[in-house]
């Protein structure tokens, strides 16, 4: 089995492209792959988002507004996750396309329209958006990112258990993520080569199992 932790900006255009390509490629693999997509909010992800939007990164008011926007989008994604992975991923891609790629304003109306297109329970989603459970799940994601040494989005940590290793390969940035398909298909020797090529983090299997339980990904 292969375990992939993908860390993204929920309104990031680059993350949108990475996710689309990854989800399309997953159907080609014969191995069992467990993908978890986690939102990340930090100074770097906010700065990249501002740069893409041609915002002045030294403007503290603008930076605070962008931080709140990415945080709100993250909570919305976490709320969608409570209704299942398929609905959550569909919602996330729609959100990134409309806000990140098409640069539409993030609004209550837009969020409701996009979530309605997923055929999820809109009433439940609206109730969950600001719930303590959703906020707790978001904070858990930030802890996972910190423990794995994630600093930028998009990034991924890949565990190929066929290679009999209890740690994963860290891929930071869109260019590094180009190696992800190889990690999903690799032999033990090839995996060893790629792990030397990329920075490594080593959370134990027992730690991962505990994290997975807390994420409440249906």
Short mmCIF file of C-alpha atoms in Angstrom, two decimals:
data_model
loop_
_atom_site.label_atom_id
_atom_site.label_comp_id
_atom_site.label_asym_id
_atom_site.label_seq_id
_atom_site.Cartn_x
_atom_site.Cartn_y
_atom_site.Cartn_z
CA UNK A 1 0.00 0.00 0.00
CA UNK A 2 1.05 3.58 -0.65
CA UNK A 3 0.16 6.44 1.70
CA UNK A 4 0.27 10.02 0.37
CA UNK A 5 -0.15 13.15 2.50
CA UNK A 6 -0.65 16.12 0.17
CA UNK A 7 -0.54 19.61 1.71
CA UNK A 8 -2.27 22.38 -0.24
CA UNK A 9 -3.50 25.94 -0.27
CA UNK A 10 -7.31 25.54 -0.57
CA UNK A 11 -7.51 28.49 -2.97
CA UNK A 12 -4.11 28.01 -4.65
CA UNK A 13 -3.97 27.74 -8.47
CA UNK A 14 -0.72 25.76 -8.46
CA UNK A 15 -2.15 23.32 -5.93
CA UNK A 16 -5.20 22.98 -8.16
CA UNK A 17 -3.10 21.78 -11.09
CA UNK A 18 -1.10 19.39 -8.91
CA UNK A 19 -4.25 17.86 -7.42
CA UNK A 20 -5.92 17.41 -10.80
CA UNK A 21 -2.90 15.63 -12.25
CA UNK A 22 -2.47 13.47 -9.16
CA UNK A 23 -6.12 12.40 -9.02
CA UNK A 24 -6.06 11.56 -12.72
CA UNK A 25 -2.89 9.48 -12.29
CA UNK A 26 -4.22 7.57 -9.29
CA UNK A 27 -6.63 5.69 -11.54
CA UNK A 28 -3.66 4.30 -13.49
CA UNK A 29 -1.92 2.67 -10.54
CA UNK A 30 -2.62 -0.95 -9.72
CA UNK A 31 -1.46 -0.59 -6.14
CA UNK A 32 -3.74 0.46 -3.30
CA UNK A 33 -3.15 4.17 -2.68
CA UNK A 34 -4.49 6.10 0.31
CA UNK A 35 -4.47 9.84 -0.44
CA UNK A 36 -5.08 12.46 2.23
CA UNK A 37 -5.29 16.13 1.19
CA UNK A 38 -4.64 18.55 4.04
CA UNK A 39 -4.93 22.35 3.98
CA UNK A 40 -1.96 24.37 5.18
CA UNK A 41 -1.96 27.98 6.32
CA UNK A 42 1.36 29.65 7.10
CA UNK A 43 3.37 32.75 6.17
CA UNK A 44 4.78 31.12 3.05
CA UNK A 45 1.47 29.93 1.61
CA UNK A 46 -0.06 33.35 2.27
CA UNK A 47 2.92 35.09 0.67
CA UNK A 48 2.74 32.92 -2.46
CA UNK A 49 -0.98 33.60 -2.76
CA UNK A 50 -0.40 37.36 -2.47
CA UNK A 51 2.37 37.25 -5.05
CA UNK A 52 0.15 35.40 -7.53
CA UNK A 53 -2.53 38.07 -7.03
CA UNK A 54 0.07 40.85 -7.45
CA UNK A 55 -0.52 42.08 -3.90
CA UNK A 56 1.97 44.07 -1.87
CA UNK A 57 3.32 41.51 0.62
CA UNK A 58 4.51 44.29 2.92
CA UNK A 59 0.95 45.57 3.38
CA UNK A 60 -0.05 44.08 6.74
CA UNK A 61 -3.75 44.73 6.24
CA UNK A 62 -3.73 42.91 2.92
CA UNK A 63 -1.70 40.07 4.42
CA UNK A 64 -4.15 39.71 7.31
CA UNK A 65 -7.10 39.68 4.90
CA UNK A 66 -5.46 37.00 2.74
CA UNK A 67 -4.60 34.91 5.79
CA UNK A 68 -8.22 35.04 6.97
CA UNK A 69 -9.40 34.10 3.49
CA UNK A 70 -7.17 31.02 3.26
CA UNK A 71 -8.11 30.04 6.81
CA UNK A 72 -11.82 30.36 6.03
CA UNK A 73 -11.40 28.30 2.86
CA UNK A 74 -9.56 25.68 4.90
CA UNK A 75 -12.42 25.41 7.38
CA UNK A 76 -14.90 25.09 4.52
CA UNK A 77 -12.86 22.25 3.06
CA UNK A 78 -12.65 20.54 6.45
CA UNK A 79 -16.43 20.90 6.81
CA UNK A 80 -16.89 19.29 3.39
CA UNK A 81 -14.65 16.40 4.48
CA UNK A 82 -17.21 15.44 7.11
CA UNK A 83 -19.45 14.38 4.21
CA UNK A 84 -16.85 12.13 2.59
CA UNK A 85 -13.65 12.31 0.57
CA UNK A 86 -15.36 12.44 -2.82
CA UNK A 87 -17.53 15.43 -1.94
CA UNK A 88 -14.61 17.18 -0.21
CA UNK A 89 -12.22 16.76 -3.14
CA UNK A 90 -14.85 17.89 -5.63
CA UNK A 91 -15.55 20.97 -3.52
CA UNK A 92 -11.84 21.72 -3.08
CA UNK A 93 -11.12 21.56 -6.81
CA UNK A 94 -14.10 23.80 -7.58
CA UNK A 95 -12.98 26.27 -4.92
CA UNK A 96 -9.42 26.41 -6.23
CA UNK A 97 -10.53 26.77 -9.83
CA UNK A 98 -13.00 29.60 -9.21
CA UNK A 99 -11.03 31.55 -6.59
CA UNK A 100 -7.44 30.61 -7.37
CA UNK A 101 -7.46 30.23 -11.15
CA UNK A 102 -10.40 32.39 -12.24
CA UNK A 103 -9.76 34.90 -9.41
CA UNK A 104 -13.40 35.20 -8.42
CA UNK A 105 -14.15 36.85 -5.08
CA UNK A 106 -14.56 34.40 -2.21
CA UNK A 107 -18.09 34.94 -0.95
CA UNK A 108 -20.87 33.21 0.95
CA UNK A 109 -22.90 32.92 -2.24
CA UNK A 110 -20.02 31.39 -4.21
CA UNK A 111 -19.25 28.85 -1.48
CA UNK A 112 -22.87 27.74 -1.29
CA UNK A 113 -23.15 27.47 -5.07
CA UNK A 114 -19.98 25.38 -5.35
CA UNK A 115 -20.91 23.07 -2.50
CA UNK A 116 -24.42 22.59 -3.92
CA UNK A 117 -22.79 21.32 -7.13
CA UNK A 118 -21.16 18.50 -5.16
CA UNK A 119 -24.64 17.17 -4.21
CA UNK A 120 -23.65 17.19 -0.57
CA UNK A 121 -25.96 18.22 2.28
CA UNK A 122 -25.81 22.02 2.16
CA UNK A 123 -27.66 22.53 5.45
CA UNK A 124 -25.23 20.26 7.29
CA UNK A 125 -22.26 21.92 5.59
CA UNK A 126 -23.37 25.39 6.69
CA UNK A 127 -23.77 24.16 10.26
CA UNK A 128 -20.35 22.48 10.28
CA UNK A 129 -18.34 25.38 8.81
CA UNK A 130 -17.69 27.11 12.14
CA UNK A 131 -18.07 24.11 14.43
CA UNK A 132 -15.48 23.26 17.06
CA UNK A 133 -14.97 19.84 15.44
CA UNK A 134 -13.97 21.41 12.12
CA UNK A 135 -11.61 23.86 13.84
CA UNK A 136 -10.07 20.99 15.81
CA UNK A 137 -9.57 18.94 12.64
CA UNK A 138 -7.91 21.94 10.97
CA UNK A 139 -5.50 22.35 13.89
CA UNK A 140 -4.70 18.65 13.69
CA UNK A 141 -3.70 19.13 10.04
CA UNK A 142 -1.37 21.99 11.01
CA UNK A 143 0.23 19.76 13.65
CA UNK A 144 0.73 16.99 11.08
CA UNK A 145 2.36 19.49 8.72
CA UNK A 146 4.68 20.74 11.47
CA UNK A 147 5.65 17.20 12.51
CA UNK A 148 6.46 16.31 8.91
CA UNK A 149 8.48 19.48 8.36
CA UNK A 150 6.14 20.94 5.73
CA UNK A 151 6.83 24.62 5.01
CA UNK A 152 5.36 25.29 1.55
CA UNK A 153 2.42 24.29 -0.61
CA UNK A 154 2.05 22.13 -2.53
CA UNK A 155 4.12 19.50 -0.74
CA UNK A 156 3.69 15.79 -0.13
CA UNK A 157 5.04 12.99 2.02
CA UNK A 158 4.93 9.58 0.35
CA UNK A 159 5.08 6.25 2.19
CA UNK A 160 5.60 3.23 -0.06
CA UNK A 161 5.08 0.32 2.32
CA UNK A 162 6.08 -2.16 -0.39
CA UNK A 163 9.62 -0.90 0.20
CA UNK A 164 9.48 -1.99 3.85
CA UNK A 165 10.37 1.41 5.26
CA UNK A 166 8.71 3.12 8.21
CA UNK A 167 9.34 6.65 6.93
CA UNK A 168 8.51 8.59 3.81
CA UNK A 169 9.98 10.79 1.12
CA UNK A 170 9.27 14.50 1.43
CA UNK A 171 8.53 16.35 -1.82
CA UNK A 172 8.44 20.14 -1.45
CA UNK A 173 7.02 22.32 -4.19
CA UNK A 174 5.38 21.63 -7.54
CA UNK A 175 8.64 20.71 -9.26
CA UNK A 176 9.56 18.12 -6.65
CA UNK A 177 6.08 16.62 -6.86
CA UNK A 178 6.89 15.57 -10.42
CA UNK A 179 8.70 12.63 -8.77
CA UNK A 180 5.51 11.40 -7.09
CA UNK A 181 4.42 8.98 -9.88
CA UNK A 182 7.83 7.33 -9.74
CA UNK A 183 7.50 6.84 -5.99
CA UNK A 184 4.17 5.09 -6.51
CA UNK A 185 5.62 2.66 -9.05
CA UNK A 186 9.15 2.28 -7.75
CA UNK A 187 11.06 -0.82 -6.72
CA UNK A 188 12.92 -0.92 -3.42
CA UNK A 189 16.21 0.12 -5.07
CA UNK A 190 14.59 3.01 -6.93
CA UNK A 191 12.88 4.19 -3.76
CA UNK A 192 16.25 4.22 -2.00
CA UNK A 193 17.64 6.41 -4.79
CA UNK A 194 14.74 8.86 -4.58
CA UNK A 195 14.93 9.08 -0.80
CA UNK A 196 18.58 10.15 -1.08
CA UNK A 197 17.56 12.75 -3.66
CA UNK A 198 14.82 14.30 -1.49
CA UNK A 199 14.70 15.54 2.10
CA UNK A 200 13.31 12.97 4.54
CA UNK A 201 11.09 13.07 7.59
CA UNK A 202 10.63 10.00 9.76
CA UNK A 203 7.37 9.84 11.74
CA UNK A 204 6.85 6.25 12.85
CA UNK A 205 4.05 4.02 11.63
CA UNK A 206 2.39 4.15 15.03
CA UNK A 207 2.40 7.96 14.85
CA UNK A 208 0.82 7.90 11.41
CA UNK A 209 -1.94 5.57 12.51
CA UNK A 210 -2.78 7.90 15.39
CA UNK A 211 -2.86 10.91 13.05
CA UNK A 212 -5.08 9.10 10.56
CA UNK A 213 -7.58 8.32 13.29
CA UNK A 214 -7.76 11.96 14.38
CA UNK A 215 -8.27 13.34 10.86
CA UNK A 216 -11.79 11.90 10.60
CA UNK A 217 -11.53 11.43 6.82
CA UNK A 218 -14.54 9.37 5.71
#
